[in-house]
C-alpha cells in the first residue's frame, strides 16, 4: 500500500471535496453564516426574513385564526415554543408590514410534581419563565399539574362548535372587513393602521397574571401516587400528555380563548407520528399531527411551527437571542429503550442525522390521510375514541377477509364457500 503513489505515478483520481458557497443563496451579496439544508446557505438577515415569512405564510395559508380572537399560546420553555412566542411578538409589533390581528395569551403547565422536582426547583423555573412572560406584556396563566385532580368531568366532553367560523378565504376576508367596520362605527377616526394598536392594547391591559390557584402538599402527594401507580415510562409519558391537554383545554374554555397554539415542530411531529402508530393510534394521525385539530369543538388547536425543523429553530434562537428555559421531564437522562416515545425520538434523530430528508418524508405521508370526525352519541375520551376507531377498522377488515376466504374445516377438508 505504501508503493501505490510510486507505481501509478499520480494517475489516481483524487476526490474533490464539495465546497459550500460563501454567498447567501437569496441575496447573492452577503456572506452566508449558516446552512439549513444542502446548498441552502443564508446570511443573517435573509435567514430572519425566511424564518418570519414561513410563520406568517402558515397562518395566512390556513386562515383558521380570525381577527379579534383570543389565542392561547402553550409555552413550555423549550426552544420551539419560545420561538413561537417570539414570532407572535414579531407579528404583533407595530413595525411588522402585515400585522397579526388576534389577542394573545400565554399558558405554562408546571409539571414538576410528576417529574419529581422539589418545590424550590419548580419555583425557580416558574420565576425564570415569568420574567420572559412579563416582557411580552401579554396575559399569562401558570397552571400546576396538580390542578388536574380537581377538574370537572365536563372537560372530556366536546364543546359546541356552532360558533366556529368556516375556514374559507371569503369568510376570512368578511371577518376582517367586519372587524374594521365595527371599529369604525365605534370610533369614527379609526383606521386600518391603528387596528393593531387597538388589539395590542387589549392584550396589554393590567390584568391579574400568574398562578391560577395555590397547591398544597396533599395535592402533590396525590399526583405522585397517581404516577407511581403507572408501571412503565411509556404509560407515564402518555398520561402526562393527556393531563396536560386537559388543563390547557380547561383554561382556554374558562378564560374565553377559542384557539390554542402549540409549538410542535416538524421534528417533534415526526416522532409523534411514529409513536402514535406504535401505541395503536393510527386512526387519529391527521388530527394529532395536522395544522389544526378541531376535535374539541369550541376550542381549536393549531400548530404554526409544524414546518420548522429543530435545526432551524435552534439556529434562530441562537442567532437572535431568543430566551428559553430548560426544565427536566420524565425522560430526562433516560436510556433510549426506556419508553416507546424516547426510543422513537432516538431513532428519528439518528436517522435524520444521516438522511436529512427523513422528517420531511414522514410528514409527507400525512397528506394522504383524511380527517374523519367521528359521530358517537356518547361522550368518550379522545384517546379511547381513537382506540375505538382503530378496533372497528380492524374488525371490518377481518370481516371482509372472512367473507372472501373459503372456510377451512377442522380436519383440513375444504368446505363449500
mmCIF file of C-alpha atoms in Angstrom:
data_model
loop_
_atom_site.group_PDB
_atom_site.id
_atom_site.type_symbol
_atom_site.label_atom_id
_atom_site.label_comp_id
_atom_site.label_asym_id
_atom_site.label_seq_id
_atom_site.Cartn_x
_atom_site.Cartn_y
_atom_site.Cartn_z
ATOM 1 C CA UNK A 1 0.000 0.000 0.000
ATOM 2 C CA UNK A 2 2.943 2.345 0.629
ATOM 3 C CA UNK A 3 4.049 1.960 -3.037
ATOM 4 C CA UNK A 4 0.736 2.977 -4.621
ATOM 5 C CA UNK A 5 1.838 6.506 -5.466
ATOM 6 C CA UNK A 6 5.135 5.246 -6.920
ATOM 7 C CA UNK A 7 3.550 2.588 -9.166
ATOM 8 C CA UNK A 8 0.670 4.697 -10.513
ATOM 9 C CA UNK A 9 2.815 7.831 -10.665
ATOM 10 C CA UNK A 10 -0.020 10.231 -9.856
ATOM 11 C CA UNK A 11 -2.580 8.687 -12.203
ATOM 12 C CA UNK A 12 -5.116 8.054 -9.409
ATOM 13 C CA UNK A 13 -8.191 10.253 -9.386
ATOM 14 C CA UNK A 14 -8.463 12.421 -6.309
ATOM 15 C CA UNK A 15 -11.944 13.013 -4.931
ATOM 16 C CA UNK A 16 -12.855 16.670 -4.937
ATOM 17 C CA UNK A 17 -14.435 17.759 -1.661
ATOM 18 C CA UNK A 18 -17.572 19.808 -2.368
ATOM 19 C CA UNK A 19 -17.368 23.351 -1.087
ATOM 20 C CA UNK A 20 -20.348 25.339 0.094
ATOM 21 C CA UNK A 21 -20.882 28.721 -1.480
ATOM 22 C CA UNK A 22 -19.772 31.548 0.760
ATOM 23 C CA UNK A 23 -22.510 33.819 -0.570
ATOM 24 C CA UNK A 24 -26.136 33.839 0.540
ATOM 25 C CA UNK A 25 -28.372 31.943 -1.887
ATOM 26 C CA UNK A 26 -31.098 34.586 -1.581
ATOM 27 C CA UNK A 27 -29.461 38.000 -1.741
ATOM 28 C CA UNK A 28 -26.290 36.797 -3.548
ATOM 29 C CA UNK A 29 -24.341 39.548 -1.799
ATOM 30 C CA UNK A 30 -23.788 38.966 1.905
ATOM 31 C CA UNK A 31 -21.628 36.232 3.340
ATOM 32 C CA UNK A 32 -23.507 33.107 4.428
ATOM 33 C CA UNK A 33 -23.419 32.327 8.139
ATOM 34 C CA UNK A 34 -25.399 29.069 8.296
ATOM 35 C CA UNK A 35 -26.560 26.153 6.156
ATOM 36 C CA UNK A 36 -30.109 24.879 6.636
ATOM 37 C CA UNK A 37 -30.010 22.143 4.021
ATOM 38 C CA UNK A 38 -27.524 21.056 1.399
ATOM 39 C CA UNK A 39 -26.976 24.054 -0.834
ATOM 40 C CA UNK A 40 -29.192 26.422 1.216
ATOM 41 C CA UNK A 41 -26.763 28.893 2.759
ATOM 42 C CA UNK A 42 -28.256 32.051 4.276
ATOM 43 C CA UNK A 43 -26.887 35.261 5.663
ATOM 44 C CA UNK A 44 -28.185 36.591 8.957
ATOM 45 C CA UNK A 45 -30.733 39.000 7.505
ATOM 46 C CA UNK A 46 -32.119 36.641 4.880
ATOM 47 C CA UNK A 47 -32.450 33.809 7.383
ATOM 48 C CA UNK A 48 -34.505 36.001 9.711
ATOM 49 C CA UNK A 49 -36.723 37.079 6.837
ATOM 50 C CA UNK A 50 -37.113 33.448 5.723
ATOM 51 C CA UNK A 51 -37.984 32.298 9.253
ATOM 52 C CA UNK A 52 -40.577 35.027 9.830
ATOM 53 C CA UNK A 53 -42.144 34.588 6.391
ATOM 54 C CA UNK A 54 -42.639 30.870 6.958
ATOM 55 C CA UNK A 55 -44.604 31.557 10.159
ATOM 56 C CA UNK A 56 -46.799 34.201 8.510
ATOM 57 C CA UNK A 57 -47.345 32.015 5.453
ATOM 58 C CA UNK A 58 -48.504 29.102 7.597
ATOM 59 C CA UNK A 59 -51.130 31.255 9.331
ATOM 60 C CA UNK A 60 -52.158 33.036 6.144
ATOM 61 C CA UNK A 61 -52.488 29.862 4.096
ATOM 62 C CA UNK A 62 -54.782 28.081 6.545
ATOM 63 C CA UNK A 63 -56.736 31.110 7.809
ATOM 64 C CA UNK A 64 -58.020 29.471 10.939
ATOM 65 C CA UNK A 65 -57.446 32.397 13.316
ATOM 66 C CA UNK A 66 -59.833 35.310 12.757
ATOM 67 C CA UNK A 67 -59.335 38.981 13.713
ATOM 68 C CA UNK A 68 -60.096 39.784 17.331
ATOM 69 C CA UNK A 69 -59.984 36.159 18.521
ATOM 70 C CA UNK A 70 -58.291 35.270 21.775
ATOM 71 C CA UNK A 71 -55.459 32.816 21.147
ATOM 72 C CA UNK A 72 -53.737 30.898 23.939
ATOM 73 C CA UNK A 73 -50.029 30.206 23.392
ATOM 74 C CA UNK A 74 -48.892 26.994 25.091
ATOM 75 C CA UNK A 75 -45.295 27.714 26.144
ATOM 76 C CA UNK A 76 -43.233 25.028 27.875
ATOM 77 C CA UNK A 77 -39.991 26.990 27.979
ATOM 78 C CA UNK A 78 -38.382 24.838 25.289
ATOM 79 C CA UNK A 79 -36.820 26.108 22.058
ATOM 80 C CA UNK A 80 -39.841 25.540 19.786
ATOM 81 C CA UNK A 81 -42.495 27.164 21.977
ATOM 82 C CA UNK A 82 -40.149 30.035 22.875
ATOM 83 C CA UNK A 83 -39.530 30.647 19.186
ATOM 84 C CA UNK A 84 -43.289 30.578 18.560
ATOM 85 C CA UNK A 85 -43.782 33.231 21.240
ATOM 86 C CA UNK A 86 -41.099 35.344 19.578
ATOM 87 C CA UNK A 87 -42.834 35.057 16.200
ATOM 88 C CA UNK A 88 -46.139 36.189 17.700
ATOM 89 C CA UNK A 89 -44.386 39.176 19.255
ATOM 90 C CA UNK A 90 -42.830 39.963 15.889
ATOM 91 C CA UNK A 91 -46.184 39.729 14.145
ATOM 92 C CA UNK A 92 -47.948 41.935 16.696
ATOM 93 C CA UNK A 93 -45.263 44.630 16.711
ATOM 94 C CA UNK A 94 -46.078 47.947 15.112
ATOM 95 C CA UNK A 95 -43.133 47.666 12.732
ATOM 96 C CA UNK A 96 -44.461 44.492 11.104
ATOM 97 C CA UNK A 97 -45.617 45.005 7.481
ATOM 98 C CA UNK A 98 -48.569 42.598 7.842
ATOM 99 C CA UNK A 99 -49.618 42.622 11.458
ATOM 100 C CA UNK A 100 -51.383 39.761 13.166
ATOM 101 C CA UNK A 101 -54.848 40.652 14.422
ATOM 102 C CA UNK A 102 -55.574 38.328 17.319
ATOM 103 C CA UNK A 103 -55.316 38.840 21.073
ATOM 104 C CA UNK A 104 -52.662 36.521 22.559
ATOM 105 C CA UNK A 105 -52.370 34.931 25.973
ATOM 106 C CA UNK A 106 -49.787 32.545 27.415
ATOM 107 C CA UNK A 107 -50.146 29.357 29.439
ATOM 108 C CA UNK A 108 -47.444 27.322 31.134
ATOM 109 C CA UNK A 109 -48.131 23.940 32.737
ATOM 110 C CA UNK A 110 -45.846 23.254 35.705
ATOM 111 C CA UNK A 111 -45.141 19.506 35.511
ATOM 112 C CA UNK A 112 -42.557 19.371 38.283
ATOM 113 C CA UNK A 113 -44.846 17.402 40.556
ATOM 114 C CA UNK A 114 -44.883 14.495 38.112
ATOM 115 C CA UNK A 115 -41.161 14.528 37.290
ATOM 116 C CA UNK A 116 -40.042 14.552 40.936
ATOM 117 C CA UNK A 117 -38.742 18.125 41.159
ATOM 118 C CA UNK A 118 -38.518 19.831 44.514
ATOM 119 C CA UNK A 119 -40.621 22.892 45.266
ATOM 120 C CA UNK A 120 -37.524 25.106 45.138
ATOM 121 C CA UNK A 121 -36.653 23.882 41.642
ATOM 122 C CA UNK A 122 -40.206 24.409 40.459
ATOM 123 C CA UNK A 123 -40.341 27.934 41.862
ATOM 124 C CA UNK A 124 -37.016 28.752 40.228
ATOM 125 C CA UNK A 125 -38.245 27.593 36.818
ATOM 126 C CA UNK A 126 -41.526 29.482 37.198
ATOM 127 C CA UNK A 127 -39.639 32.658 38.141
ATOM 128 C CA UNK A 128 -37.469 32.412 35.021
ATOM 129 C CA UNK A 129 -40.479 31.932 32.776
ATOM 130 C CA UNK A 130 -42.426 34.717 34.478
ATOM 131 C CA UNK A 131 -39.653 37.162 33.631
ATOM 132 C CA UNK A 132 -39.994 36.164 29.972
ATOM 133 C CA UNK A 133 -43.786 36.418 30.067
ATOM 134 C CA UNK A 134 -43.790 39.846 31.715
ATOM 135 C CA UNK A 135 -41.525 41.201 28.978
ATOM 136 C CA UNK A 136 -44.206 40.401 26.384
ATOM 137 C CA UNK A 137 -46.962 42.348 28.222
ATOM 138 C CA UNK A 138 -49.369 39.516 27.428
ATOM 139 C CA UNK A 139 -51.798 37.997 29.874
ATOM 140 C CA UNK A 140 -50.326 34.717 31.115
ATOM 141 C CA UNK A 141 -51.538 31.746 33.146
ATOM 142 C CA UNK A 142 -49.271 29.473 35.190
ATOM 143 C CA UNK A 143 -51.120 26.255 35.985
ATOM 144 C CA UNK A 144 -49.758 23.479 38.172
ATOM 145 C CA UNK A 145 -50.318 19.913 37.053
ATOM 146 C CA UNK A 146 -51.875 19.133 40.446
ATOM 147 C CA UNK A 147 -54.920 21.171 39.463
ATOM 148 C CA UNK A 148 -55.968 18.442 37.040
ATOM 149 C CA UNK A 149 -57.186 16.420 40.026
ATOM 150 C CA UNK A 150 -59.935 18.980 40.646
ATOM 151 C CA UNK A 151 -61.103 19.408 37.056
ATOM 152 C CA UNK A 152 -64.783 18.731 36.305
ATOM 153 C CA UNK A 153 -65.694 15.712 34.221
ATOM 154 C CA UNK A 154 -67.107 18.033 31.549
ATOM 155 C CA UNK A 155 -63.561 18.695 30.328
ATOM 156 C CA UNK A 156 -63.773 15.397 28.421
ATOM 157 C CA UNK A 157 -66.898 16.498 26.562
ATOM 158 C CA UNK A 158 -66.592 18.190 23.191
ATOM 159 C CA UNK A 159 -67.923 21.734 23.235
ATOM 160 C CA UNK A 160 -70.411 23.152 20.784
ATOM 161 C CA UNK A 161 -68.819 24.245 17.524
ATOM 162 C CA UNK A 162 -71.805 26.256 16.367
ATOM 163 C CA UNK A 163 -69.923 29.497 16.844
ATOM 164 C CA UNK A 164 -66.924 28.298 14.862
ATOM 165 C CA UNK A 165 -66.390 30.237 11.646
ATOM 166 C CA UNK A 166 -65.970 28.346 8.389
ATOM 167 C CA UNK A 167 -62.378 28.110 7.265
ATOM 168 C CA UNK A 168 -62.691 29.646 3.818
ATOM 169 C CA UNK A 169 -60.979 32.565 2.185
ATOM 170 C CA UNK A 170 -64.193 34.536 1.598
ATOM 171 C CA UNK A 171 -65.338 34.158 5.215
ATOM 172 C CA UNK A 172 -61.918 35.214 6.473
ATOM 173 C CA UNK A 173 -61.977 38.370 4.354
ATOM 174 C CA UNK A 174 -65.523 39.067 5.501
ATOM 175 C CA UNK A 175 -64.417 38.721 9.117
ATOM 176 C CA UNK A 176 -61.575 41.195 8.563
ATOM 177 C CA UNK A 177 -63.904 43.707 6.891
ATOM 178 C CA UNK A 178 -66.484 43.289 9.635
ATOM 179 C CA UNK A 179 -63.843 43.797 12.315
ATOM 180 C CA UNK A 180 -62.606 47.036 10.734
ATOM 181 C CA UNK A 181 -66.145 48.293 10.031
ATOM 182 C CA UNK A 182 -67.226 47.646 13.618
ATOM 183 C CA UNK A 183 -64.302 49.638 14.958
ATOM 184 C CA UNK A 184 -65.029 52.463 12.521
ATOM 185 C CA UNK A 185 -68.621 52.645 13.726
ATOM 186 C CA UNK A 186 -67.486 52.777 17.335
ATOM 187 C CA UNK A 187 -64.642 55.206 16.621
ATOM 188 C CA UNK A 188 -65.033 57.450 13.536
ATOM 189 C CA UNK A 189 -61.305 58.209 13.475
ATOM 190 C CA UNK A 190 -60.442 54.509 13.407
ATOM 191 C CA UNK A 191 -58.249 53.318 10.510
ATOM 192 C CA UNK A 192 -56.575 50.118 9.398
ATOM 193 C CA UNK A 193 -53.233 51.428 10.617
ATOM 194 C CA UNK A 194 -54.319 51.702 14.238
ATOM 195 C CA UNK A 195 -56.230 48.399 14.225
ATOM 196 C CA UNK A 196 -53.210 46.546 15.524
ATOM 197 C CA UNK A 197 -52.561 49.100 18.257
ATOM 198 C CA UNK A 198 -56.117 48.549 19.479
ATOM 199 C CA UNK A 199 -55.630 44.784 19.570
ATOM 200 C CA UNK A 200 -52.302 45.198 21.324
ATOM 201 C CA UNK A 201 -53.928 47.365 23.968
ATOM 202 C CA UNK A 202 -56.377 44.555 24.706
ATOM 203 C CA UNK A 203 -53.531 42.171 25.492
ATOM 204 C CA UNK A 204 -51.553 44.795 27.448
ATOM 205 C CA UNK A 205 -54.310 45.663 29.905
ATOM 206 C CA UNK A 206 -53.457 45.460 33.577
ATOM 207 C CA UNK A 207 -54.956 42.091 34.379
ATOM 208 C CA UNK A 208 -54.157 39.628 37.093
ATOM 209 C CA UNK A 209 -51.404 37.312 35.918
ATOM 210 C CA UNK A 210 -49.626 34.386 37.462
ATOM 211 C CA UNK A 211 -50.646 31.181 39.178
ATOM 212 C CA UNK A 212 -54.349 30.449 38.952
ATOM 213 C CA UNK A 213 -54.596 28.790 42.362
ATOM 214 C CA UNK A 214 -52.105 27.641 45.008
ATOM 215 C CA UNK A 215 -51.245 23.993 45.508
ATOM 216 C CA UNK A 216 -50.901 22.059 48.730
ATOM 217 C CA UNK A 217 -48.542 19.209 49.662
ATOM 218 C CA UNK A 218 -51.564 16.908 49.692
ATOM 219 C CA UNK A 219 -52.236 17.655 46.023
ATOM 220 C CA UNK A 220 -48.616 16.978 45.115
ATOM 221 C CA UNK A 221 -48.606 13.699 47.019
ATOM 222 C CA UNK A 222 -51.823 12.607 45.316
ATOM 223 C CA UNK A 223 -50.300 13.372 41.918
ATOM 224 C CA UNK A 224 -47.129 11.464 42.773
ATOM 225 C CA UNK A 225 -49.182 8.460 43.907
ATOM 226 C CA UNK A 226 -51.042 8.575 40.599
ATOM 227 C CA UNK A 227 -47.823 8.414 38.572
ATOM 228 C CA UNK A 228 -46.287 5.859 40.921
ATOM 229 C CA UNK A 229 -49.202 3.531 40.194
ATOM 230 C CA UNK A 230 -48.245 3.572 36.496
ATOM 231 C CA UNK A 231 -45.553 0.973 35.891
ATOM 232 C CA UNK A 232 -43.898 1.861 32.585
ATOM 233 C CA UNK A 233 -42.384 5.134 31.421
ATOM 234 C CA UNK A 234 -44.354 4.818 28.182
ATOM 235 C CA UNK A 235 -47.631 4.918 30.079
ATOM 236 C CA UNK A 236 -46.385 7.741 32.316
ATOM 237 C CA UNK A 237 -45.498 9.951 29.361
ATOM 238 C CA UNK A 238 -48.838 9.172 27.762
ATOM 239 C CA UNK A 239 -50.666 10.029 30.990
ATOM 240 C CA UNK A 240 -48.716 13.266 31.342
ATOM 241 C CA UNK A 241 -49.610 14.302 27.804
ATOM 242 C CA UNK A 242 -53.304 13.614 28.417
ATOM 243 C CA UNK A 243 -53.394 15.566 31.687
ATOM 244 C CA UNK A 244 -51.539 18.463 30.088
ATOM 245 C CA UNK A 245 -54.049 18.624 27.237
ATOM 246 C CA UNK A 246 -56.956 18.618 29.681
ATOM 247 C CA UNK A 247 -55.505 21.536 31.648
ATOM 248 C CA UNK A 248 -54.824 23.578 28.527
ATOM 249 C CA UNK A 249 -58.307 22.887 27.186
ATOM 250 C CA UNK A 250 -59.969 23.753 30.507
ATOM 251 C CA UNK A 251 -58.020 27.011 30.832
ATOM 252 C CA UNK A 252 -58.878 28.017 27.274
ATOM 253 C CA UNK A 253 -62.582 27.438 27.875
ATOM 254 C CA UNK A 254 -62.767 29.199 31.223
ATOM 255 C CA UNK A 255 -60.743 32.213 30.043
ATOM 256 C CA UNK A 256 -62.554 32.670 26.736
ATOM 257 C CA UNK A 257 -59.879 31.502 24.281
ATOM 258 C CA UNK A 258 -61.110 29.943 21.047
ATOM 259 C CA UNK A 259 -57.723 28.881 19.643
ATOM 260 C CA UNK A 260 -54.664 27.256 21.223
ATOM 261 C CA UNK A 261 -51.232 27.492 19.601
ATOM 262 C CA UNK A 262 -48.864 24.585 20.189
ATOM 263 C CA UNK A 263 -45.132 24.791 19.468
ATOM 264 C CA UNK A 264 -44.764 21.383 17.818
ATOM 265 C CA UNK A 265 -42.003 21.412 15.195
ATOM 266 C CA UNK A 266 -41.887 19.033 12.243
ATOM 267 C CA UNK A 267 -39.191 17.031 14.032
ATOM 268 C CA UNK A 268 -41.434 16.620 17.065
ATOM 269 C CA UNK A 269 -44.438 15.746 14.906
ATOM 270 C CA UNK A 270 -42.461 13.058 13.065
ATOM 271 C CA UNK A 271 -41.605 11.491 16.421
ATOM 272 C CA UNK A 272 -45.229 11.780 17.489
ATOM 273 C CA UNK A 273 -46.363 10.162 14.249
ATOM 274 C CA UNK A 274 -44.306 7.006 14.769
ATOM 275 C CA UNK A 275 -45.074 6.904 18.490
ATOM 276 C CA UNK A 276 -48.825 7.059 17.914
ATOM 277 C CA UNK A 277 -48.643 4.284 15.343
ATOM 278 C CA UNK A 278 -46.667 2.155 17.799
ATOM 279 C CA UNK A 279 -49.250 2.859 20.502
ATOM 280 C CA UNK A 280 -52.172 1.899 18.249
ATOM 281 C CA UNK A 281 -53.456 5.405 17.489
ATOM 282 C CA UNK A 282 -53.032 5.459 13.750
ATOM 283 C CA UNK A 283 -56.681 6.398 13.245
ATOM 284 C CA UNK A 284 -56.101 9.894 14.669
ATOM 285 C CA UNK A 285 -52.842 10.750 12.883
ATOM 286 C CA UNK A 286 -54.404 13.503 10.768
ATOM 287 C CA UNK A 287 -55.668 15.429 13.781
ATOM 288 C CA UNK A 288 -52.734 14.640 16.077
ATOM 289 C CA UNK A 289 -50.111 15.964 13.661
ATOM 290 C CA UNK A 290 -52.012 18.270 11.285
ATOM 291 C CA UNK A 291 -52.072 22.047 11.365
ATOM 292 C CA UNK A 292 -55.443 22.242 13.100
ATOM 293 C CA UNK A 293 -57.226 19.912 15.499
ATOM 294 C CA UNK A 294 -60.973 20.714 15.736
ATOM 295 C CA UNK A 295 -61.968 17.649 17.757
ATOM 296 C CA UNK A 296 -62.804 19.665 20.861
ATOM 297 C CA UNK A 297 -65.456 21.758 19.114
ATOM 298 C CA UNK A 298 -65.330 25.127 20.851
ATOM 299 C CA UNK A 299 -61.502 25.207 21.073
ATOM 300 C CA UNK A 300 -59.304 24.529 18.030
ATOM 301 C CA UNK A 301 -55.644 23.565 18.432
ATOM 302 C CA UNK A 302 -53.279 24.938 15.776
ATOM 303 C CA UNK A 303 -49.616 24.129 15.137
ATOM 304 C CA UNK A 304 -47.964 27.031 13.285
ATOM 305 C CA UNK A 305 -44.433 25.649 13.862
ATOM 306 C CA UNK A 306 -45.032 22.366 12.028
ATOM 307 C CA UNK A 307 -42.926 23.430 9.018
ATOM 308 C CA UNK A 308 -39.843 24.214 11.100
ATOM 309 C CA UNK A 309 -37.164 21.662 11.853
ATOM 310 C CA UNK A 310 -35.450 21.559 15.219
ATOM 311 C CA UNK A 311 -32.243 22.630 13.482
ATOM 312 C CA UNK A 312 -33.822 25.798 12.095
ATOM 313 C CA UNK A 313 -35.315 26.654 15.475
ATOM 314 C CA UNK A 314 -32.005 26.117 17.254
ATOM 315 C CA UNK A 315 -30.177 28.361 14.766
ATOM 316 C CA UNK A 316 -32.788 31.112 15.046
ATOM 317 C CA UNK A 317 -32.850 31.101 18.836
ATOM 318 C CA UNK A 318 -29.069 31.143 18.974
ATOM 319 C CA UNK A 319 -28.574 33.933 16.451
ATOM 320 C CA UNK A 320 -31.295 36.254 17.733
ATOM 321 C CA UNK A 321 -31.013 35.550 21.479
ATOM 322 C CA UNK A 322 -34.462 34.020 21.993
ATOM 323 C CA UNK A 323 -34.649 33.066 25.693
ATOM 324 C CA UNK A 324 -35.589 29.526 26.648
ATOM 325 C CA UNK A 325 -35.632 27.636 29.931
ATOM 326 C CA UNK A 326 -34.557 24.018 30.306
ATOM 327 C CA UNK A 327 -36.893 22.090 32.597
ATOM 328 C CA UNK A 328 -36.190 18.371 33.180
ATOM 329 C CA UNK A 329 -39.005 15.986 32.352
ATOM 330 C CA UNK A 330 -39.906 12.371 32.888
ATOM 331 C CA UNK A 331 -37.488 11.087 30.248
ATOM 332 C CA UNK A 332 -34.522 13.299 31.140
ATOM 333 C CA UNK A 333 -31.309 11.207 31.311
ATOM 334 C CA UNK A 334 -33.322 8.091 30.485
ATOM 335 C CA UNK A 335 -31.965 5.352 28.234
ATOM 336 C CA UNK A 336 -33.146 5.054 24.651
ATOM 337 C CA UNK A 337 -35.188 1.934 25.362
ATOM 338 C CA UNK A 338 -36.823 3.336 28.483
ATOM 339 C CA UNK A 339 -40.070 4.135 26.646
ATOM 340 C CA UNK A 340 -41.595 3.896 23.197
ATOM 341 C CA UNK A 341 -41.632 7.678 22.854
ATOM 342 C CA UNK A 342 -37.977 8.028 23.861
ATOM 343 C CA UNK A 343 -36.890 5.169 21.609
ATOM 344 C CA UNK A 344 -38.762 6.701 18.677
ATOM 345 C CA UNK A 345 -37.142 10.065 19.342
ATOM 346 C CA UNK A 346 -33.688 8.498 19.364
ATOM 347 C CA UNK A 347 -34.437 6.584 16.157
ATOM 348 C CA UNK A 348 -35.749 9.611 14.255
ATOM 349 C CA UNK A 349 -32.936 11.871 15.469
ATOM 350 C CA UNK A 350 -30.188 9.462 14.418
ATOM 351 C CA UNK A 351 -31.872 8.772 11.087
ATOM 352 C CA UNK A 352 -32.281 12.486 10.432
ATOM 353 C CA UNK A 353 -28.564 13.000 11.062
ATOM 354 C CA UNK A 354 -27.597 10.556 8.308
ATOM 355 C CA UNK A 355 -30.524 11.276 5.974
ATOM 356 C CA UNK A 356 -31.680 14.921 6.235
ATOM 357 C CA UNK A 357 -34.950 14.257 4.382
ATOM 358 C CA UNK A 358 -36.241 11.731 6.926
ATOM 359 C CA UNK A 359 -38.559 14.052 8.850
ATOM 360 C CA UNK A 360 -39.926 15.619 5.689
ATOM 361 C CA UNK A 361 -40.665 12.185 4.220
ATOM 362 C CA UNK A 362 -42.558 11.181 7.363
ATOM 363 C CA UNK A 363 -44.756 14.264 7.272
ATOM 364 C CA UNK A 364 -45.441 13.950 3.554
ATOM 365 C CA UNK A 365 -47.232 10.684 4.261
ATOM 366 C CA UNK A 366 -49.804 12.627 6.274
ATOM 367 C CA UNK A 367 -51.084 14.326 3.137
ATOM 368 C CA UNK A 368 -52.578 11.003 2.066
ATOM 369 C CA UNK A 369 -54.539 10.655 5.301
ATOM 370 C CA UNK A 370 -58.020 12.113 5.560
ATOM 371 C CA UNK A 371 -59.550 13.607 8.654
ATOM 372 C CA UNK A 372 -62.857 11.999 9.540
ATOM 373 C CA UNK A 373 -64.691 13.418 12.523
ATOM 374 C CA UNK A 374 -66.379 10.610 14.473
ATOM 375 C CA UNK A 375 -70.055 10.825 15.314
ATOM 376 C CA UNK A 376 -70.500 8.988 18.567
ATOM 377 C CA UNK A 377 -73.732 9.518 20.536
ATOM 378 C CA UNK A 378 -71.966 9.305 23.905
ATOM 379 C CA UNK A 379 -69.077 11.333 25.276
ATOM 380 C CA UNK A 380 -65.858 9.362 25.152
ATOM 381 C CA UNK A 381 -62.297 10.196 25.996
ATOM 382 C CA UNK A 382 -60.401 11.321 22.896
ATOM 383 C CA UNK A 383 -57.775 8.622 23.497
ATOM 384 C CA UNK A 384 -60.391 5.909 23.915
ATOM 385 C CA UNK A 385 -62.210 7.183 20.856
ATOM 386 C CA UNK A 386 -59.085 6.770 18.729
ATOM 387 C CA UNK A 387 -58.611 3.238 20.037
ATOM 388 C CA UNK A 388 -62.281 2.505 19.329
ATOM 389 C CA UNK A 389 -61.940 3.634 15.725
ATOM 390 C CA UNK A 390 -58.835 1.501 15.239
ATOM 391 C CA UNK A 391 -60.563 -1.595 16.637
ATOM 392 C CA UNK A 392 -63.609 -1.021 14.430
ATOM 393 C CA UNK A 393 -61.427 -0.781 11.332
ATOM 394 C CA UNK A 394 -59.597 -3.972 12.254
ATOM 395 C CA UNK A 395 -62.949 -5.704 12.750
ATOM 396 C CA UNK A 396 -64.159 -4.517 9.334
ATOM 397 C CA UNK A 397 -61.023 -5.841 7.637
ATOM 398 C CA UNK A 398 -61.297 -9.172 9.438
ATOM 399 C CA UNK A 399 -64.959 -9.465 8.482
ATOM 400 C CA UNK A 400 -64.173 -8.761 4.826
ATOM 401 C CA UNK A 401 -61.396 -11.341 4.777
ATOM 402 C CA UNK A 402 -63.659 -13.875 6.442
ATOM 403 C CA UNK A 403 -66.338 -13.382 3.795
ATOM 404 C CA UNK A 404 -63.972 -13.713 0.828
ATOM 405 C CA UNK A 405 -61.756 -16.551 2.089
ATOM 406 C CA UNK A 406 -63.029 -20.149 1.805
ATOM 407 C CA UNK A 407 -63.660 -21.747 5.149
ATOM 408 C CA UNK A 408 -61.284 -24.498 6.269
ATOM 409 C CA UNK A 409 -62.633 -27.474 8.183
ATOM 410 C CA UNK A 410 -61.026 -28.724 11.374
ATOM 411 C CA UNK A 411 -59.672 -31.882 9.690
ATOM 412 C CA UNK A 412 -58.271 -29.974 6.697
ATOM 413 C CA UNK A 413 -61.178 -30.788 4.338
ATOM 414 C CA UNK A 414 -62.191 -27.785 2.263
ATOM 415 C CA UNK A 415 -65.841 -26.861 2.628
ATOM 416 C CA UNK A 416 -68.083 -25.117 0.163
ATOM 417 C CA UNK A 417 -67.756 -21.360 0.247
#
